Amino acid sequence: MSVIKPSLAKGTRDFSPVEMVKRNFIYDTIKTVFRKYGYAEIQTPSMENLSTLTGKYGDEGDKLIFKILNSGDYLSKIDEQLLATRNSQLATSKLSEKALRYDLTVPFARYVVMHQNDITLPFKRFQVQPVWRADKPQKGRYREFYQCDVDVVGSKSLLNEAEFILIYDEALSKLGLKDFNIKINNRKILSGIAEIIGKPDLIIDMTVAIDKLDKIGLDGVSKELLERGFTETDLEKLRPVILLEGNNEEKLASLKTVLAESETGLKGIAEIEQVFEYVESLISYTLPLTAKLELDITLARGLNYYTGCIFEVKTNEVAMGSIGGGGRYDDLTGMFGLKDLTGVGVSFGADRIYDVLEELNLFPASAEVGTKVLISNFDDEAERFALPILQQFRTAGIAAELYPTSAKLKKQMSYADAKKIPYVVLIGGDEIASGELTLKDMQSGEQKKMTALAIMDLLK
């Protein structure tokens, strides 16, 4: 019998105990902030009916959905003529009725519609779960990855947008970031810009081009706009908007002049101003934002999906893409027949945030520690003496281990080092006789005699 060499499916990862402690530190920090703002956690199944997911992400997105083969003899139920066509797309509906979740948004929409009689509107939920995409794996892109979403549906209030700014600011500050931008824009402003140059039907082409300003510069954007059907006259009107400068108030003042003839554009400006007013009121008795809150007219983020405010978060401490984003959508549940239920949501890029914290060495020592103290085990008598003490530590909420078998001190110390256990309690004949244990600090090497109670007080 040949031995099969173990391997991972492409685009997936194992997470070590150390990595899991760090990942959970990120999730727990973010979840604590979500709960503070009134959001409750839900979970949806890893698999959904294929019909639930198909047609929600566009043709390209549909190709990236992982389909699950029906159980049993699935081929026996397929018409032979259909099989003879060798057309996998036509056969898929017969071969597969279920699929792995592609994102958390569509399952959330399905959840809201199915539970509409059980939930209270506005409904505020957060979700931290893995999703799967049949994408080509590459550095930083996986086929299985976690999303960290927070949304509220059934509320038109712009207070929600303002609170998302504060959620981003508080969560990322608690994670140790000190220099990051929360960028905001509004779909209505972009629609207004397209209107005033007489090209409302080309809004997507316009935003796709100007969204690349950071990468290809003004000349590159101008060239792309000309290729997409805009004229030099259009570009003369667009350039001052694309290159809008000044603080947020100055940018808004300039936009009011530019968009004076666009009702849609002025409404977008008013919404941004309302969000800024809410933020100012919310932080008036607390510390100012850590983040720089910036109006960025070039921010687009999937405009065929969003209908109001749009967000994106970038750190300035590490070369990294966005670490968060989202926005307002007017008809999340319309795809399942529940019309006109507005919502707004944002997400945290947990994997990118992990990389940022790792590069900046921002994970606290506590995020790398599992077991806090190891109790040595030299012989049967020491083991019997240690067992009640071990459970005392655990009852006090201290993560503790007893080395499972008697062994030489060097082996036990190597075990503590490998697991990054910060303290070791040594119990030999002297300790059993006196009742005072030897506590060794693994970092400094310092040793001192202490009672079990004193050790507990120190470690707590």
GROMACS .gro file of C-alpha atoms in nm:
model
  460
    1MET     CA    1   0.000   0.000   0.000
    2SER     CA    2   0.152   0.332  -0.109
    3VAL     CA    3   0.175   0.619   0.138
    4ILE     CA    4   0.003   0.938   0.023
    5LYS     CA    5   0.206   1.247   0.097
    6PRO     CA    6  -0.020   1.496   0.280
    7SER     CA    7  -0.080   1.831   0.115
    8LEU     CA    8  -0.313   2.130   0.137
    9ALA     CA    9  -0.574   2.217  -0.122
   10LYS     CA   10  -0.443   2.510  -0.328
   11GLY     CA   11  -0.532   2.847  -0.186
   12THR     CA   12  -0.590   2.725   0.171
   13ARG     CA   13  -0.379   2.750   0.487
   14ASP     CA   14  -0.323   2.587   0.823
   15PHE     CA   15  -0.307   2.820   1.123
   16SER     CA   16  -0.067   2.730   1.405
   17PRO     CA   17  -0.158   2.780   1.773
   18VAL     CA   18   0.050   3.101   1.780
   19GLU     CA   19  -0.126   3.231   1.467
   20MET     CA   20  -0.467   3.144   1.610
   21VAL     CA   21  -0.398   3.335   1.931
   22LYS     CA   22  -0.304   3.640   1.721
   23ARG     CA   23  -0.601   3.603   1.485
   24ASN     CA   24  -0.839   3.569   1.779
   25PHE     CA   25  -0.685   3.880   1.934
   26ILE     CA   26  -0.789   4.072   1.619
   27TYR     CA   27  -1.138   3.918   1.606
   28ASP     CA   28  -1.202   3.961   1.980
   29THR     CA   29  -1.091   4.325   1.972
   30ILE     CA   30  -1.314   4.408   1.674
   31LYS     CA   31  -1.612   4.210   1.811
   32THR     CA   32  -1.590   4.395   2.144
   33VAL     CA   33  -1.625   4.727   1.958
   34PHE     CA   34  -1.913   4.595   1.744
   35ARG     CA   35  -2.105   4.489   2.055
   36LYS     CA   36  -2.045   4.826   2.219
   37TYR     CA   37  -2.234   4.990   1.929
   38GLY     CA   38  -2.531   4.756   1.958
   39TYR     CA   39  -2.442   4.495   1.695
   40ALA     CA   40  -2.517   4.127   1.760
   41GLU     CA   41  -2.341   3.828   1.608
   42ILE     CA   42  -2.504   3.585   1.367
   43GLN     CA   43  -2.366   3.296   1.164
   44THR     CA   44  -2.489   3.145   0.840
   45PRO     CA   45  -2.407   2.798   0.697
   46SER     CA   46  -2.087   2.736   0.502
   47MET     CA   47  -2.301   2.608   0.216
   48GLU     CA   48  -2.600   2.776   0.055
   49ASN     CA   49  -2.836   2.662  -0.219
   50LEU     CA   50  -2.664   2.733  -0.550
   51SER     CA   51  -2.973   2.925  -0.663
   52THR     CA   52  -2.927   3.162  -0.365
   53LEU     CA   53  -2.579   3.262  -0.483
   54THR     CA   54  -2.603   3.246  -0.863
   55GLY     CA   55  -2.662   3.574  -1.045
   56LYS     CA   56  -2.568   3.795  -0.747
   57TYR     CA   57  -2.202   3.861  -0.832
   58GLY     CA   58  -2.203   3.909  -1.210
   59ASP     CA   59  -2.078   3.663  -1.471
   60GLU     CA   60  -1.718   3.670  -1.344
   61GLY     CA   61  -1.825   3.625  -0.984
   62ASP     CA   62  -2.050   3.331  -1.071
   63LYS     CA   63  -1.751   3.152  -1.224
   64LEU     CA   64  -1.568   3.176  -0.890
   65ILE     CA   65  -1.840   3.004  -0.686
   66PHE     CA   66  -1.732   2.663  -0.552
   67LYS     CA   67  -2.011   2.419  -0.643
   68ILE     CA   68  -2.073   2.107  -0.434
   69LEU     CA   69  -2.156   1.783  -0.617
   70ASN     CA   70  -2.488   1.626  -0.521
   71SER     CA   71  -2.449   1.318  -0.302
   72GLY     CA   72  -2.525   0.969  -0.431
   73ASP     CA   73  -2.524   0.864  -0.795
   74TYR     CA   74  -2.566   1.216  -0.932
   75LEU     CA   75  -2.489   1.122  -1.293
   76SER     CA   76  -2.778   0.874  -1.313
   77LYS     CA   77  -3.030   1.161  -1.297
   78ILE     CA   78  -2.885   1.351  -1.593
   79ASP     CA   79  -3.034   1.316  -1.937
   80GLU     CA   80  -2.793   1.135  -2.174
   81GLN     CA   81  -2.841   1.401  -2.442
   82LEU     CA   82  -2.733   1.668  -2.194
   83LEU     CA   83  -2.427   1.463  -2.101
   84ALA     CA   84  -2.344   1.421  -2.470
   85THR     CA   85  -2.320   1.800  -2.513
   86ARG     CA   86  -2.025   1.798  -2.267
   87ASN     CA   87  -2.143   2.144  -2.157
   88SER     CA   88  -2.054   2.171  -1.789
   89GLN     CA   89  -2.249   2.495  -1.742
   90LEU     CA   90  -2.573   2.336  -1.864
   91ALA     CA   91  -2.513   2.028  -1.652
   92THR     CA   92  -2.422   2.215  -1.334
   93SER     CA   93  -2.780   2.264  -1.214
   94LYS     CA   94  -2.834   1.887  -1.237
   95LEU     CA   95  -2.499   1.796  -1.081
   96SER     CA   96  -2.496   2.052  -0.803
   97GLU     CA   97  -2.771   2.201  -0.590
   98LYS     CA   98  -2.546   2.359  -0.326
   99ALA     CA   99  -2.233   2.577  -0.315
  100LEU     CA  100  -1.984   2.716  -0.065
  101ARG     CA  101  -2.054   3.068   0.058
  102TYR     CA  102  -1.887   3.328  -0.173
  103ASP     CA  103  -1.928   3.622   0.068
  104LEU     CA  104  -2.125   3.715   0.380
  105THR     CA  105  -2.348   3.977   0.216
  106VAL     CA  106  -2.580   3.760   0.004
  107PRO     CA  107  -2.628   3.504   0.286
  108PHE     CA  108  -2.708   3.798   0.516
  109ALA     CA  109  -2.970   3.924   0.269
  110ARG     CA  110  -3.118   3.572   0.255
  111TYR     CA  111  -3.115   3.559   0.637
  112VAL     CA  112  -3.300   3.890   0.671
  113VAL     CA  113  -3.573   3.783   0.426
  114MET     CA  114  -3.619   3.440   0.586
  115HIS     CA  115  -3.627   3.584   0.940
  116GLN     CA  116  -3.810   3.910   0.866
  117ASN     CA  117  -4.089   3.820   1.111
  118ASP     CA  118  -3.842   3.739   1.391
  119ILE     CA  119  -3.599   4.030   1.372
  120THR     CA  120  -3.646   4.387   1.492
  121LEU     CA  121  -3.573   4.666   1.245
  122PRO     CA  122  -3.333   4.833   1.229
  123PHE     CA  123  -3.143   4.502   1.245
  124LYS     CA  124  -2.778   4.536   1.346
  125ARG     CA  125  -2.560   4.232   1.292
  126PHE     CA  126  -2.196   4.135   1.259
  127GLN     CA  127  -2.046   3.820   1.114
  128VAL     CA  128  -1.691   3.677   1.120
  129GLN     CA  129  -1.673   3.363   0.906
  130PRO     CA  130  -1.475   3.208   0.620
  131VAL     CA  131  -1.580   3.242   0.255
  132TRP     CA  132  -1.460   3.052  -0.052
  133ARG     CA  133  -1.374   3.170  -0.403
  134ALA     CA  134  -1.234   2.962  -0.690
  135ASP     CA  135  -0.983   3.234  -0.769
  136LYS     CA  136  -0.626   3.184  -0.885
  137PRO     CA  137  -0.418   3.164  -0.565
  138GLN     CA  138  -0.132   3.413  -0.533
  139LYS     CA  139   0.050   3.605  -0.261
  140GLY     CA  140  -0.210   3.757  -0.031
  141ARG     CA  141  -0.500   3.597  -0.219
  142TYR     CA  142  -0.652   3.271  -0.100
  143ARG     CA  143  -0.942   3.048  -0.198
  144GLU     CA  144  -1.052   3.028   0.164
  145PHE     CA  145  -1.036   3.344   0.372
  146TYR     CA  146  -1.223   3.518   0.652
  147GLN     CA  147  -1.452   3.818   0.621
  148CYS     CA  148  -1.541   4.042   0.911
  149ASP     CA  149  -1.865   4.227   0.825
  150VAL     CA  150  -2.092   4.460   1.021
  151ASP     CA  151  -2.421   4.590   0.876
  152VAL     CA  152  -2.745   4.757   0.974
  153VAL     CA  153  -3.058   4.721   0.760
  154GLY     CA  154  -3.391   4.902   0.787
  155SER     CA  155  -3.252   5.245   0.879
  156LYS     CA  156  -3.194   5.547   0.653
  157SER     CA  157  -3.025   5.746   0.930
  158LEU     CA  158  -2.679   5.877   0.849
  159LEU     CA  159  -2.594   5.831   1.217
  160ASN     CA  160  -2.512   5.473   1.114
  161GLU     CA  161  -2.243   5.596   0.873
  162ALA     CA  162  -2.097   5.821   1.142
  163GLU     CA  163  -2.086   5.533   1.390
  164PHE     CA  164  -1.903   5.313   1.140
  165ILE     CA  165  -1.633   5.581   1.124
  166LEU     CA  166  -1.604   5.562   1.503
  167ILE     CA  167  -1.608   5.181   1.496
  168TYR     CA  168  -1.317   5.179   1.250
  169ASP     CA  169  -1.132   5.439   1.455
  170GLU     CA  170  -1.177   5.265   1.790
  171ALA     CA  171  -1.111   4.910   1.672
  172LEU     CA  172  -0.797   4.994   1.474
  173SER     CA  173  -0.667   5.216   1.756
  174LYS     CA  174  -0.718   4.931   2.005
  175LEU     CA  175  -0.519   4.707   1.771
  176GLY     CA  176  -0.231   4.955   1.796
  177LEU     CA  177  -0.251   5.145   1.467
  178LYS     CA  178  -0.165   5.514   1.499
  179ASP     CA  179  -0.156   5.651   1.144
  180PHE     CA  180  -0.445   5.557   0.916
  181ASN     CA  181  -0.698   5.731   0.691
  182ILE     CA  182  -1.072   5.672   0.678
  183LYS     CA  183  -1.173   5.789   0.332
  184ILE     CA  184  -1.532   5.878   0.254
  185ASN     CA  185  -1.719   5.963  -0.065
  186ASN     CA  186  -2.077   5.948  -0.188
  187ARG     CA  187  -2.225   5.782  -0.496
  188LYS     CA  188  -2.460   6.078  -0.543
  189ILE     CA  189  -2.166   6.320  -0.571
  190LEU     CA  190  -2.013   6.102  -0.842
  191SER     CA  191  -2.349   6.078  -1.020
  192GLY     CA  192  -2.374   6.459  -1.001
  193ILE     CA  193  -2.029   6.498  -1.159
  194ALA     CA  194  -2.132   6.268  -1.445
  195GLU     CA  195  -2.453   6.471  -1.486
  196ILE     CA  196  -2.288   6.813  -1.513
  197ILE     CA  197  -2.058   6.699  -1.792
  198GLY     CA  198  -2.357   6.547  -1.972
  199LYS     CA  199  -2.246   6.185  -1.943
  200PRO     CA  200  -2.473   6.028  -1.675
  201ASP     CA  201  -2.474   5.698  -1.866
  202LEU     CA  202  -2.094   5.678  -1.840
  203ILE     CA  203  -2.073   5.710  -1.459
  204ILE     CA  204  -1.921   5.363  -1.417
  205ASP     CA  205  -1.661   5.430  -1.688
  206MET     CA  206  -1.579   5.763  -1.523
  207THR     CA  207  -1.538   5.623  -1.173
  208VAL     CA  208  -1.340   5.317  -1.283
  209ALA     CA  209  -1.091   5.556  -1.446
  210ILE     CA  210  -1.060   5.815  -1.169
  211ASP     CA  211  -1.035   5.540  -0.906
  212LYS     CA  212  -0.691   5.464  -1.059
  213LEU     CA  213  -0.552   5.816  -0.998
  214ASP     CA  214  -0.304   5.693  -0.733
  215LYS     CA  215  -0.172   5.422  -0.966
  216ILE     CA  216  -0.158   5.582  -1.312
  217GLY     CA  217  -0.164   5.959  -1.239
  218LEU     CA  218  -0.369   6.231  -1.404
  219ASP     CA  219  -0.227   6.166  -1.752
  220GLY     CA  220  -0.316   5.799  -1.729
  221VAL     CA  221  -0.667   5.879  -1.606
  222SER     CA  222  -0.716   6.136  -1.886
  223LYS     CA  223  -0.605   5.885  -2.148
  224GLU     CA  224  -0.842   5.620  -2.014
  225LEU     CA  225  -1.135   5.864  -2.001
  226LEU     CA  226  -1.079   5.959  -2.367
  227GLU     CA  227  -1.076   5.590  -2.456
  228ARG     CA  228  -1.403   5.540  -2.268
  229GLY     CA  229  -1.595   5.805  -2.466
  230PHE     CA  230  -1.519   6.133  -2.290
  231THR     CA  231  -1.402   6.447  -2.476
  232GLU     CA  232  -1.131   6.705  -2.402
  233THR     CA  233  -1.410   6.947  -2.304
  234ASP     CA  234  -1.536   6.689  -2.052
  235LEU     CA  235  -1.185   6.651  -1.914
  236GLU     CA  236  -1.149   7.028  -1.861
  237LYS     CA  237  -1.456   7.013  -1.636
  238LEU     CA  238  -1.340   6.696  -1.462
  239ARG     CA  239  -0.978   6.786  -1.381
  240PRO     CA  240  -1.054   7.045  -1.107
  241VAL     CA  241  -1.282   6.789  -0.941
  242ILE     CA  242  -1.036   6.501  -0.970
  243LEU     CA  243  -0.756   6.719  -0.828
  244LEU     CA  244  -0.972   6.869  -0.553
  245GLU     CA  245  -0.748   7.004  -0.276
  246GLY     CA  246  -0.781   7.149   0.072
  247ASN     CA  247  -0.938   7.022   0.392
  248ASN     CA  248  -1.282   6.857   0.398
  249GLU     CA  249  -1.468   7.188   0.439
  250GLU     CA  250  -1.280   7.347   0.147
  251LYS     CA  251  -1.343   7.045  -0.075
  252LEU     CA  252  -1.715   7.053   0.005
  253ALA     CA  253  -1.731   7.427  -0.066
  254SER     CA  254  -1.564   7.373  -0.406
  255LEU     CA  255  -1.802   7.088  -0.487
  256LYS     CA  256  -2.106   7.300  -0.405
  257THR     CA  257  -1.994   7.545  -0.672
  258VAL     CA  258  -1.914   7.275  -0.928
  259LEU     CA  259  -2.237   7.081  -0.864
  260ALA     CA  260  -2.469   7.381  -0.822
  261GLU     CA  261  -2.684   7.260  -1.114
  262SER     CA  262  -2.707   6.898  -0.999
  263GLU     CA  263  -2.976   6.815  -0.744
  264THR     CA  264  -2.833   6.464  -0.702
  265GLY     CA  265  -2.481   6.594  -0.645
  266LEU     CA  266  -2.596   6.852  -0.387
  267LYS     CA  267  -2.785   6.579  -0.200
  268GLY     CA  268  -2.464   6.375  -0.183
  269ILE     CA  269  -2.277   6.676  -0.043
  270ALA     CA  270  -2.550   6.729   0.219
  271GLU     CA  271  -2.522   6.363   0.326
  272ILE     CA  272  -2.144   6.392   0.371
  273GLU     CA  273  -2.190   6.712   0.573
  274GLN     CA  274  -2.448   6.539   0.794
  275VAL     CA  275  -2.211   6.249   0.859
  276PHE     CA  276  -1.931   6.491   0.954
  277GLU     CA  277  -2.171   6.676   1.191
  278TYR     CA  278  -2.269   6.349   1.359
  279VAL     CA  279  -1.904   6.252   1.404
  280GLU     CA  280  -1.823   6.591   1.560
  281SER     CA  281  -2.117   6.559   1.801
  282LEU     CA  282  -2.028   6.202   1.897
  283ILE     CA  283  -1.665   6.285   1.982
  284SER     CA  284  -1.730   6.627   2.138
  285TYR     CA  285  -1.680   6.495   2.494
  286THR     CA  286  -1.414   6.235   2.414
  287LEU     CA  287  -1.074   6.222   2.253
  288PRO     CA  288  -1.046   6.329   1.886
  289LEU     CA  289  -1.028   6.062   1.617
  290THR     CA  290  -0.696   5.880   1.581
  291ALA     CA  291  -0.768   5.846   1.209
  292LYS     CA  292  -0.759   6.120   0.951
  293LEU     CA  293  -1.113   6.145   0.814
  294GLU     CA  294  -1.076   6.245   0.450
  295LEU     CA  295  -1.325   6.329   0.175
  296ASP     CA  296  -1.183   6.160  -0.136
  297ILE     CA  297  -1.372   6.221  -0.462
  298THR     CA  298  -1.167   5.956  -0.645
  299LEU     CA  299  -1.297   5.680  -0.414
  300ALA     CA  300  -1.536   5.458  -0.611
  301ARG     CA  301  -1.563   5.104  -0.455
  302GLY     CA  302  -1.802   4.907  -0.677
  303LEU     CA  303  -2.046   5.178  -0.764
  304ASN     CA  304  -2.294   4.945  -0.929
  305TYR     CA  305  -2.361   4.818  -0.575
  306TYR     CA  306  -2.346   5.123  -0.347
  307THR     CA  307  -2.598   5.407  -0.355
  308GLY     CA  308  -2.483   5.655  -0.089
  309CYS     CA  309  -2.175   5.698   0.130
  310ILE     CA  310  -1.871   5.487   0.051
  311PHE     CA  311  -1.580   5.410   0.287
  312GLU     CA  312  -1.224   5.285   0.256
  313VAL     CA  313  -0.955   5.256   0.522
  314LYS     CA  314  -0.581   5.262   0.455
  315THR     CA  315  -0.286   5.250   0.692
  316ASN     CA  316   0.009   5.482   0.631
  317GLU     CA  317   0.249   5.282   0.848
  318VAL     CA  318   0.293   4.989   0.606
  319ALA     CA  319   0.273   4.957   0.226
  320MET     CA  320  -0.061   4.782   0.204
  321GLY     CA  321  -0.387   4.810   0.012
  322SER     CA  322  -0.710   4.897   0.189
  323ILE     CA  323  -0.769   4.727   0.525
  324GLY     CA  324  -1.142   4.800   0.530
  325GLY     CA  325  -1.428   4.938   0.327
  326GLY     CA  326  -1.801   4.944   0.263
  327GLY     CA  327  -2.094   5.173   0.207
  328ARG     CA  328  -2.467   5.238   0.180
  329TYR     CA  329  -2.692   5.021  -0.039
  330ASP     CA  330  -3.063   5.081  -0.097
  331ASP     CA  331  -3.197   4.739  -0.188
  332LEU     CA  332  -2.993   4.459  -0.032
  333THR     CA  333  -3.287   4.220   0.002
  334GLY     CA  334  -3.458   4.303  -0.328
  335MET     CA  335  -3.282   4.005  -0.487
  336PHE     CA  336  -3.500   3.782  -0.265
  337GLY     CA  337  -3.826   3.972  -0.309
  338LEU     CA  338  -3.818   4.204  -0.006
  339LYS     CA  339  -3.800   4.545  -0.172
  340ASP     CA  340  -3.671   4.884  -0.055
  341LEU     CA  341  -3.495   4.773   0.263
  342THR     CA  342  -3.203   5.015   0.286
  343GLY     CA  343  -2.884   4.928   0.465
  344VAL     CA  344  -2.523   5.024   0.523
  345GLY     CA  345  -2.226   4.811   0.615
  346VAL     CA  346  -1.849   4.794   0.634
  347SER     CA  347  -1.591   4.519   0.662
  348PHE     CA  348  -1.248   4.476   0.819
  349GLY     CA  349  -0.975   4.306   0.615
  350ALA     CA  350  -0.861   4.079   0.897
  351ASP     CA  351  -0.588   3.904   0.697
  352ARG     CA  352  -0.433   4.234   0.588
  353ILE     CA  353  -0.467   4.374   0.940
  354TYR     CA  354  -0.282   4.065   1.068
  355ASP     CA  355   0.004   4.131   0.825
  356VAL     CA  356   0.018   4.499   0.929
  357LEU     CA  357   0.031   4.417   1.302
  358GLU     CA  358   0.297   4.152   1.239
  359GLU     CA  359   0.515   4.388   1.035
  360LEU     CA  360   0.485   4.664   1.295
  361ASN     CA  361   0.534   4.419   1.584
  362LEU     CA  362   0.208   4.538   1.741
  363PHE     CA  363   0.075   4.210   1.877
  364PRO     CA  364   0.096   4.236   2.259
  365ALA     CA  365   0.290   3.969   2.445
  366SER     CA  366  -0.042   3.841   2.582
  367ALA     CA  367  -0.151   3.765   2.225
  368GLU     CA  368   0.139   3.521   2.191
  369VAL     CA  369   0.090   3.342   2.521
  370GLY     CA  370  -0.133   3.040   2.561
  371THR     CA  371  -0.023   2.866   2.879
  372LYS     CA  372   0.087   3.114   3.147
  373VAL     CA  373   0.264   2.873   3.383
  374LEU     CA  374   0.410   2.524   3.360
  375ILE     CA  375   0.445   2.310   3.673
  376SER     CA  376   0.743   2.077   3.666
  377ASN     CA  377   0.714   1.702   3.711
  378PHE     CA  378   1.018   1.522   3.854
  379ASP     CA  379   0.862   1.210   4.010
  380ASP     CA  380   0.536   1.054   4.134
  381GLU     CA  381   0.551   1.234   4.472
  382ALA     CA  382   0.598   1.576   4.305
  383GLU     CA  383   0.315   1.500   4.060
  384ARG     CA  384   0.071   1.414   4.343
  385PHE     CA  385   0.171   1.731   4.528
  386ALA     CA  386   0.130   1.943   4.211
  387LEU     CA  387  -0.215   1.824   4.099
  388PRO     CA  388  -0.423   2.027   4.353
  389ILE     CA  389  -0.204   2.334   4.288
  390LEU     CA  390  -0.256   2.293   3.911
  391GLN     CA  391  -0.631   2.299   3.955
  392GLN     CA  392  -0.610   2.594   4.197
  393PHE     CA  393  -0.435   2.795   3.924
  394ARG     CA  394  -0.699   2.701   3.667
  395THR     CA  395  -0.985   2.782   3.904
  396ALA     CA  396  -0.827   3.126   3.947
  397GLY     CA  397  -0.842   3.173   3.568
  398ILE     CA  398  -0.469   3.113   3.507
  399ALA     CA  399  -0.385   2.896   3.204
  400ALA     CA  400  -0.167   2.625   3.357
  401GLU     CA  401  -0.011   2.291   3.262
  402LEU     CA  402   0.163   2.015   3.453
  403TYR     CA  403   0.441   1.851   3.251
  404PRO     CA  404   0.266   1.520   3.177
  405THR     CA  405   0.544   1.278   3.272
  406SER     CA  406   0.847   1.289   3.497
  407ALA     CA  407   1.150   1.410   3.305
  408LYS     CA  408   1.482   1.589   3.343
  409LEU     CA  409   1.470   1.962   3.406
  410LYS     CA  410   1.637   2.048   3.072
  411LYS     CA  411   1.362   1.870   2.875
  412GLN     CA  412   1.089   2.048   3.070
  413MET     CA  413   1.254   2.389   3.024
  414SER     CA  414   1.289   2.323   2.650
  415TYR     CA  415   0.916   2.248   2.638
  416ALA     CA  416   0.835   2.577   2.815
  417ASP     CA  417   1.067   2.767   2.578
  418ALA     CA  418   0.914   2.610   2.267
  419LYS     CA  419   0.562   2.704   2.381
  420LYS     CA  420   0.671   3.049   2.502
  421ILE     CA  421   0.539   2.977   2.852
  422PRO     CA  422   0.654   3.275   3.061
  423TYR     CA  423   0.670   3.105   3.403
  424VAL     CA  424   0.768   2.764   3.540
  425VAL     CA  425   0.693   2.639   3.892
  426LEU     CA  426   0.960   2.398   4.017
  427ILE     CA  427   0.853   2.141   4.275
  428GLY     CA  428   1.119   1.917   4.430
  429GLY     CA  429   1.175   1.766   4.773
  430ASP     CA  430   1.256   2.102   4.937
  431GLU     CA  431   0.941   2.265   4.800
  432ILE     CA  432   0.722   1.975   4.915
  433ALA     CA  433   0.874   1.994   5.264
  434SER     CA  434   0.849   2.373   5.303
  435GLY     CA  435   0.528   2.440   5.106
  436GLU     CA  436   0.708   2.724   4.927
  437LEU     CA  437   0.741   2.670   4.553
  438THR     CA  438   1.016   2.798   4.322
  439LEU     CA  439   0.885   3.032   4.052
  440LYS     CA  440   1.115   3.082   3.752
  441ASP     CA  441   1.068   3.378   3.518
  442MET     CA  442   1.163   3.232   3.179
  443GLN     CA  443   1.251   3.568   3.027
  444SER     CA  444   1.477   3.708   3.299
  445GLY     CA  445   1.588   3.372   3.443
  446GLU     CA  446   1.510   3.501   3.794
  447GLN     CA  447   1.393   3.245   4.051
  448LYS     CA  448   1.221   3.307   4.384
  449LYS     CA  449   1.043   3.109   4.656
  450MET     CA  450   0.670   3.181   4.685
  451THR     CA  451   0.356   3.016   4.816
  452ALA     CA  452   0.101   2.892   4.561
  453LEU     CA  453  -0.135   3.171   4.672
  454ALA     CA  454   0.131   3.439   4.617
  455ILE     CA  455   0.208   3.295   4.271
  456MET     CA  456  -0.163   3.311   4.183
  457ASP     CA  457  -0.180   3.676   4.291
  458LEU     CA  458   0.127   3.756   4.079
  459LEU     CA  459   0.006   3.576   3.766
  460LYS     CA  460  -0.348   3.718   3.780
   0.00000   0.00000   0.00000
